[in-house]
Coordinates of C-alpha atoms and ligand atoms in Angstrom, one line a residue:
X1 CA 0.0 -0.2 -0.1
X2 CA 1.1 3.9 -0.6
X3 CA 0.3 6.9 -0.1
X4 CA 0.1 9.3 -3.3
X5 CA 0.0 12.9 -1.6
X6 CA -2.8 15.3 -4.7
X7 CA -1.2 18.8 -4.1
X8 CA -3.9 20.7 -6.3
X9 CA -4.6 22.5 -3.4
X10 CA -0.7 23.9 -2.3
X11 CA -1.7 25.4 -6.3
X12 CA -5.5 26.5 -4.6
X13 CA -3.7 28.9 -2.7
X14 CA -0.6 30.3 -4.7
X15 CA -3.6 30.7 -7.4
X16 CA -5.6 32.9 -4.1
X17 CA -2.5 36.1 -5.7
X18 CA -1.4 35.0 -8.3
X19 CA 2.7 34.5 -7.0
X20 CA 4.5 31.9 -7.6
X21 CA 4.2 30.4 -3.9
X22 CA 3.6 28.6 -2.7
X23 CA 4.8 26.0 -5.5
X24 CA 3.3 22.7 -5.8
X25 CA 6.4 20.9 -6.9
X26 CA 8.4 22.1 -4.3
X27 CA 5.2 20.7 -2.2
X28 CA 5.6 17.2 -3.8
X29 CA 8.8 17.0 -3.7
X30 CA 8.5 16.9 0.6
X31 CA 6.2 15.0 0.4
X32 CA 8.6 12.8 -1.3
X33 CA 11.5 13.3 0.4
X34 CA 8.6 13.2 3.9
X35 CA 7.8 8.6 2.3
X36 CA 5.6 9.6 0.3
X37 CA 5.1 7.2 -2.4
X38 CA 4.7 9.7 -5.6
X39 CA 2.1 12.6 -5.9
X40 CA -1.4 13.3 -7.6
X41 CA -2.5 15.8 -9.4
X42 CA -5.9 17.1 -11.2
X43 CA -5.4 18.8 -14.3
X44 CA -9.1 20.1 -14.8
X45 CA -10.1 22.0 -17.9
X46 CA -10.6 25.5 -15.9
X47 CA -7.3 25.0 -14.7
X48 CA -8.8 25.8 -11.5
X49 CA -5.5 25.1 -9.6
X50 CA -3.1 23.0 -11.2
X51 CA -1.6 24.4 -14.9
X52 CA -0.1 23.0 -17.6
X53 CA 3.7 23.9 -16.9
X54 CA 3.3 23.3 -13.3
X55 CA 1.8 19.5 -14.9
X56 CA 5.5 19.0 -16.9
X57 CA 7.4 20.7 -13.9
X58 CA 6.5 17.5 -11.3
X59 CA 7.1 14.9 -14.7
X60 CA 10.7 16.1 -14.5
X61 CA 11.1 16.7 -10.0
X62 CA 9.1 13.7 -9.5
X63 CA 10.6 10.7 -8.6
X64 CA 7.6 8.4 -7.8
X65 CA 4.9 7.4 -8.7
X66 CA 3.5 10.4 -10.8
X67 CA -1.0 10.0 -11.3
X68 CA -2.2 12.4 -13.6
X69 CA -5.9 12.2 -12.7
X70 CA -8.1 14.2 -16.0
X71 CA -11.4 13.9 -17.6
X72 CA -11.2 11.9 -20.6
X73 CA -11.2 14.5 -22.8
X74 CA -8.6 14.6 -26.2
X75 CA -7.0 17.7 -24.5
X76 CA -6.4 16.0 -22.0
X77 CA -5.2 12.7 -23.8
X78 CA -2.4 14.5 -26.1
X79 CA -1.1 16.8 -22.6
X80 CA -0.9 12.6 -20.4
X81 CA 0.4 11.4 -23.8
X82 CA 3.3 14.6 -24.2
X83 CA 3.4 14.5 -19.6
X84 CA 4.2 9.9 -19.5
X85 CA 3.2 10.1 -16.2
X86 CA 2.7 6.5 -14.4
X87 CA -0.8 6.8 -14.7
X88 CA -4.1 8.2 -15.0
X89 CA -6.6 8.4 -13.2
X90 CA -10.0 9.3 -15.2
X91 CA -12.6 11.0 -13.5
X92 CA -16.1 12.7 -14.6
X93 CA -15.2 15.9 -14.4
X94 CA -18.6 19.1 -14.6
X95 CA -17.8 22.6 -14.7
X96 CA -19.7 23.9 -11.5
X97 CA -18.8 21.2 -8.9
X98 CA -15.8 22.0 -5.7
X99 CA -14.7 18.6 -6.4
X100 CA -15.0 14.9 -8.3
X101 CA -18.7 14.7 -7.2
X102 CA -18.4 10.6 -7.9
X103 CA -17.7 8.3 -9.7
X104 CA -17.7 7.5 -13.6
X105 CA -20.8 5.9 -14.8
X106 CA -19.6 3.1 -16.6
X107 CA -22.6 2.3 -18.8
X108 CA -22.9 5.5 -20.4
X109 CA -19.0 6.1 -20.8
X110 CA -18.2 2.5 -21.6
X111 CA -18.7 2.9 -26.1
X112 CA -16.7 5.8 -25.8
X113 CA -13.9 5.1 -24.0
X114 CA -13.8 1.5 -25.7
X115 CA -13.7 3.3 -29.0
X116 CA -11.6 6.3 -28.4
X117 CA -10.0 6.4 -24.9
X118 CA -8.3 3.1 -24.5
X119 CA -7.2 3.0 -27.6
X120 CA -4.7 6.0 -27.7
X121 CA -3.0 4.7 -24.9
X122 CA -1.9 1.0 -26.5
X123 CA 1.2 2.1 -27.9
X124 CA 2.1 4.2 -24.5
X125 CA 3.1 2.4 -21.0
X126 CA 0.7 4.8 -18.8
X127 CA -1.6 2.5 -16.6
X128 CA -5.0 3.8 -16.5
X129 CA -7.1 3.7 -13.3
X130 CA -11.1 4.3 -13.4
X131 CA -12.4 6.3 -10.9
X132 CA -16.0 4.6 -9.9
X133 CA -18.1 4.1 -6.7
X134 CA -18.0 0.3 -5.4
X135 CA -20.7 -0.6 -7.6
X136 CA -20.8 -4.3 -9.1
X137 CA -21.9 -3.1 -12.1
X138 CA -19.3 -0.9 -13.3
X139 CA -16.5 -2.7 -11.5
X140 CA -17.7 -5.4 -13.9
X141 CA -17.3 -2.8 -16.9
X142 CA -13.8 -1.4 -16.1
X143 CA -12.6 -5.0 -15.9
X144 CA -14.5 -5.5 -19.4
X145 CA -11.9 -2.7 -20.3
X146 CA -8.6 -3.9 -19.9
X147 CA -8.4 -1.7 -16.7
X148 CA -5.3 -1.7 -15.7
X149 CA -6.8 -0.3 -12.6
X150 CA -10.0 1.0 -10.4
X151 CA -9.6 3.3 -7.3
X152 CA -12.6 3.1 -5.5
X153 CA -14.3 6.3 -4.9
X154 CA -14.6 6.7 -0.8
X155 CA -16.0 10.0 -0.5
X156 CA -19.7 8.6 0.3
X157 CA -18.4 6.4 3.7
X158 CA -16.0 10.3 4.6
X159 CA -19.4 11.8 4.3
X160 CA -21.5 8.8 6.0
X161 CA -22.8 11.0 9.0
X162 CA -23.9 7.2 11.2
X163 CA -21.8 4.9 12.6
X164 CA -24.2 2.7 10.3
X165 CA -23.8 4.3 7.4
X166 CA -20.1 4.4 7.4
X167 CA -19.9 0.2 8.1
X168 CA -22.0 0.2 5.2
X169 CA -20.5 1.7 3.0
X170 CA -17.3 -0.2 4.1
X171 CA -18.4 -2.8 3.3
X172 CA -19.6 -1.9 0.0
X173 CA -15.8 -0.8 -0.7
X174 CA -14.4 -4.2 1.0
X175 CA -16.7 -5.6 -1.7
X176 CA -15.9 -3.5 -4.6
X177 CA -12.2 -4.1 -3.8
X178 CA -12.0 -8.0 -3.5
X179 CA -14.2 -8.1 -7.0
X180 CA -11.4 -5.7 -9.0
X181 CA -9.3 -8.0 -7.3
X182 CA -10.5 -11.0 -8.4
X183 CA -11.0 -9.7 -12.1
X184 CA -7.3 -8.7 -12.2
X185 CA -7.1 -5.5 -11.4
X186 CA -5.5 -2.9 -8.9
X187 CA -7.2 -1.7 -6.1
X188 CA -6.6 2.9 -5.4
X189 CA -9.1 4.4 -3.4
X190 CA -9.5 7.8 -2.2
X191 CA -11.6 11.2 -2.1
X192 CA -12.0 12.7 1.4
X193 CA -9.7 10.7 3.4
X194 CA -8.2 12.2 6.5
X195 CA -6.3 11.5 9.8
X196 CA -9.7 10.0 11.2
X197 CA -11.4 7.9 8.5
X198 CA -8.1 6.6 7.1
X199 CA -7.5 4.1 9.5
X200 CA -10.7 1.7 9.2
X201 CA -10.6 1.6 5.7
X202 CA -7.3 0.8 6.1
X203 CA -8.0 -2.4 8.4
X204 CA -11.7 -3.2 6.3
X205 CA -10.8 -3.3 2.8
X206 CA -8.2 -5.7 1.2
X207 CA -5.5 -5.3 -1.5
X208 CA -5.3 -1.3 -1.2
X209 CA -2.3 -0.7 -3.3
X210 CA -2.5 3.5 -4.1
X211 CA -4.6 5.8 -1.7
X212 CA -4.8 8.8 -2.7
X213 CA -5.1 12.2 -0.2
X214 CA -5.3 16.1 -1.0
X215 CA -7.6 18.0 1.0
X216 CA -7.4 17.2 4.5
X217 CA -3.4 16.7 4.2
X218 CA -3.2 20.4 2.3
X219 CA -5.4 21.6 5.7
X220 CA -3.6 19.7 8.4
X221 CA 0.1 20.7 7.1
X222 CA -1.3 24.2 7.9
X223 CA -0.8 23.2 11.1
X224 CA 1.8 20.3 11.7
X225 CA 3.4 21.4 8.2
X226 CA 4.1 18.8 5.0
X227 CA 6.6 16.3 6.5
X228 CA 5.1 15.8 9.9
X229 CA 1.6 15.7 7.9
X230 CA 2.4 13.5 5.6
X231 CA 4.6 11.3 8.4
X232 CA 1.1 11.9 10.1
X233 CA -0.6 9.7 7.9
X234 CA 1.9 7.3 6.5
X235 CA 2.3 6.2 10.3
X236 CA -1.8 5.5 10.4
X237 CA -0.7 3.0 7.0
X238 CA 1.8 1.3 8.2
X239 CA 0.6 0.6 11.8
X240 CA -3.2 -0.8 11.0
X241 CA -3.2 -4.6 10.6
X242 CA -4.7 -4.8 6.8
X243 CA -7.5 -6.9 5.9
X244 CA -6.8 -10.1 3.8
X245 CA -9.4 -11.0 2.6
Ligands
LIG301 N1 -9.5 10.5 -5.7 C1 -9.7 11.3 -7.1 C2 -10.3 10.4 -7.9 C3 -9.8 13.1 -6.9 O1 -10.9 13.3 -7.6 C4 -9.5 13.6 -5.4 C5 -9.7 15.3 -5.6 O2 -9.3 16.1 -6.4 C6 -8.6 12.5 -4.7 C7 -8.8 11.3 -4.8 C8 -8.5 13.5 -3.6 O3 -9.5 13.8 -2.5 P1 -8.7 14.4 -1.6 O4 -8.6 16.1 -1.9 O5 -10.9 14.3 -0.7 O6 -8.3 13.7 -0.2

């Protein structure tokens, strides 16, 4: 299991004043030095946080896994192929949303992904991950497409208001992880994870590979520093006994 830090909101803070700091690339370097296994960024159509230039600089400076989160537009396909990250994570994206609001509806995107998106990466070494909710049918369709990985959307779990709701979501995530693993895909997870809800996820959900964490980590870093915060998340991942079943 590895921690990938999403540096989008370092760029949000930078863009608030139009200055060159804080720099998401410098933050990425601090995260890697603190033990993170890689970096995630989401280049959105509207460039509200990460800019195209950041992407090229991240490619140059990140040593671990580089995960390029993106909508499957022709523009993003072109940029991602030029940048050649280790992994692209395809997400739904709408202009009005504050953040990614849910996983891909695989039934809706299936034909387009099969005919346009997946063939675009055939001649590359870039792995493809699909950001989806833990639904049986969506996971099935991801495997049919030949996806290398899925990223389980943990936002519903993170936002569940009752203990019962949280347990129900953990059960769904667990079933989704097992299904995806049995179908031969890597299992990543992310969205809304923080220092409180990470441990139960790691305890209950098997086969987790990349854990992608952004907003809560960057927020906590304002109080405790980026280095210390990354180490706190890593400590949880390393000291929690992960289920294998
Ligand atoms: N994974 C995906 C696919 C996302 O869209 C996001 C948000 O950009 C994250 C993980 C990270 O979520 P958060 O910022 O809530 O940790």
